[in-house]
């Protein structure tokens, strides 16, 4: 077993990103906001997989994206961001006259039920969509990841009616995030906006393999110490775990300062030598501790996998999310800049 090359490493498989994009419907807009959901620089791999648009949330996230293809800023922008969007020649989502007038290429957003951005005023949206600098119309689903929720069908019907009433067939209509794309072909319109699926995570929070998706990110660290605990010895702040019997405990030099959340205290597994071991004690900023049992072959220098595969075992971001009571998106977005991203194919 080779020792892990560094303290904490997120290895990003660009081949997986490319293959995930290749599997998703086209035309595909790859959503690369929030530093590619924590994965880092993945736009080129998405394009190699057949994505023909890129989307981000903020103007600052346009930096470094290839200028040759359409880039969409989906969030509400400040005046300063609006200037950045104009300078970058990117597309901007708008739902007011003021923004629709100021941006070079506009996507008019109708709020069909998400209740967040966009206008609920259909007449305003129709009027905005008649402007010559408008290139697209869009909406966003609130419950696409909850099969059986009636709001999805209502939103789809409302947006379909809106597109029919536009009286312009030169506009690109788009609505579907990953969940909508995978569950409902009728929601795909002229372009799908996929984020989480691009990274090989499941929008329904199950096994991504069910949709032919491959997780692109693995998170690794190494065993920095292996120590013997007697019955009653505790690990970490607050003594939140006590050895019930003599056992070996490994210390792994990564913690919530890296995005390995404190709520994982006594609440997840890691892989060492192809086996699962429980995290015991409190997650601190820079370290976690893991119980190895009364006999162990684990040695200082062994590789630790926190997300990803090792031997025949595997820990998905979906599993970590379940332990935290959150979603896979938040698990990878949480990985801090202190974790170096390494790109492999
Ligand atoms: C983030 C985002 C997406 C991508 O959503 P996924 O669930 O990650 O596919 C699509 N559209 C909008 C407006 C978004 O904000």
PDB file of C-alpha atoms and ligand atoms in Angstrom, residues 31 33 37 74 109 116 138 140 177-178 193-196 329, ligand 1:
ATOM      1  CA  UNK A  31     -23.362  24.111 -14.535  1.00  0.00           C
ATOM      2  CA  UNK A  33     -20.866  27.322 -10.329  1.00  0.00           C
ATOM      3  CA  UNK A  37     -19.535  22.030  -6.971  1.00  0.00           C
ATOM      4  CA  UNK A  74     -27.893  32.627 -13.540  1.00  0.00           C
ATOM      5  CA  UNK A 109     -36.754  33.996 -16.314  1.00  0.00           C
ATOM      6  CA  UNK A 116     -36.889  32.570  -5.677  1.00  0.00           C
ATOM      7  CA  UNK A 138     -36.155  29.820 -18.766  1.00  0.00           C
ATOM      8  CA  UNK A 140     -36.409  26.446 -12.643  1.00  0.00           C
ATOM      9  CA  UNK A 177     -31.761  20.734 -13.829  1.00  0.00           C
ATOM     10  CA  UNK A 178     -30.207  17.273 -13.446  1.00  0.00           C
ATOM     11  CA  UNK A 193     -28.863  22.728 -17.344  1.00  0.00           C
ATOM     12  CA  UNK A 194     -27.124  19.936 -15.474  1.00  0.00           C
ATOM     13  CA  UNK A 195     -24.881  20.414 -12.490  1.00  0.00           C
ATOM     14  CA  UNK A 196     -24.814  17.608  -9.979  1.00  0.00           C
ATOM     15  CA  UNK A 329     -24.183  18.874  -3.305  1.00  0.00           C
TER      16      UNK A 329
HETATM   17  C1  LIG B   1     -27.577  25.136  -9.875  1.00  0.00           C
HETATM   18  C2  LIG B   1     -28.633  25.288 -10.916  1.00  0.00           C
HETATM   19  C3  LIG B   1     -28.839  24.259 -11.857  1.00  0.00           C
HETATM   20  C4  LIG B   1     -28.159  22.911 -11.777  1.00  0.00           C
HETATM   21  O1  LIG B   1     -28.842  22.111 -10.838  1.00  0.00           O
HETATM   22  P1  LIG B   1     -28.450  20.571 -10.578  1.00  0.00           P
HETATM   23  O2  LIG B   1     -29.508  20.102  -9.660  1.00  0.00           O
HETATM   24  O3  LIG B   1     -27.111  20.589  -9.954  1.00  0.00           O
HETATM   25  O4  LIG B   1     -28.447  19.896 -11.895  1.00  0.00           O
HETATM   26  C5  LIG B   1     -29.735  24.503 -12.871  1.00  0.00           C
HETATM   27  N1  LIG B   1     -30.408  25.677 -12.947  1.00  0.00           N
HETATM   28  C6  LIG B   1     -30.251  26.661 -12.039  1.00  0.00           C
HETATM   29  C7  LIG B   1     -31.030  27.923 -12.178  1.00  0.00           C
HETATM   30  C8  LIG B   1     -29.368  26.504 -10.985  1.00  0.00           C
HETATM   31  O5  LIG B   1     -29.241  27.458 -10.069  1.00  0.00           O
END
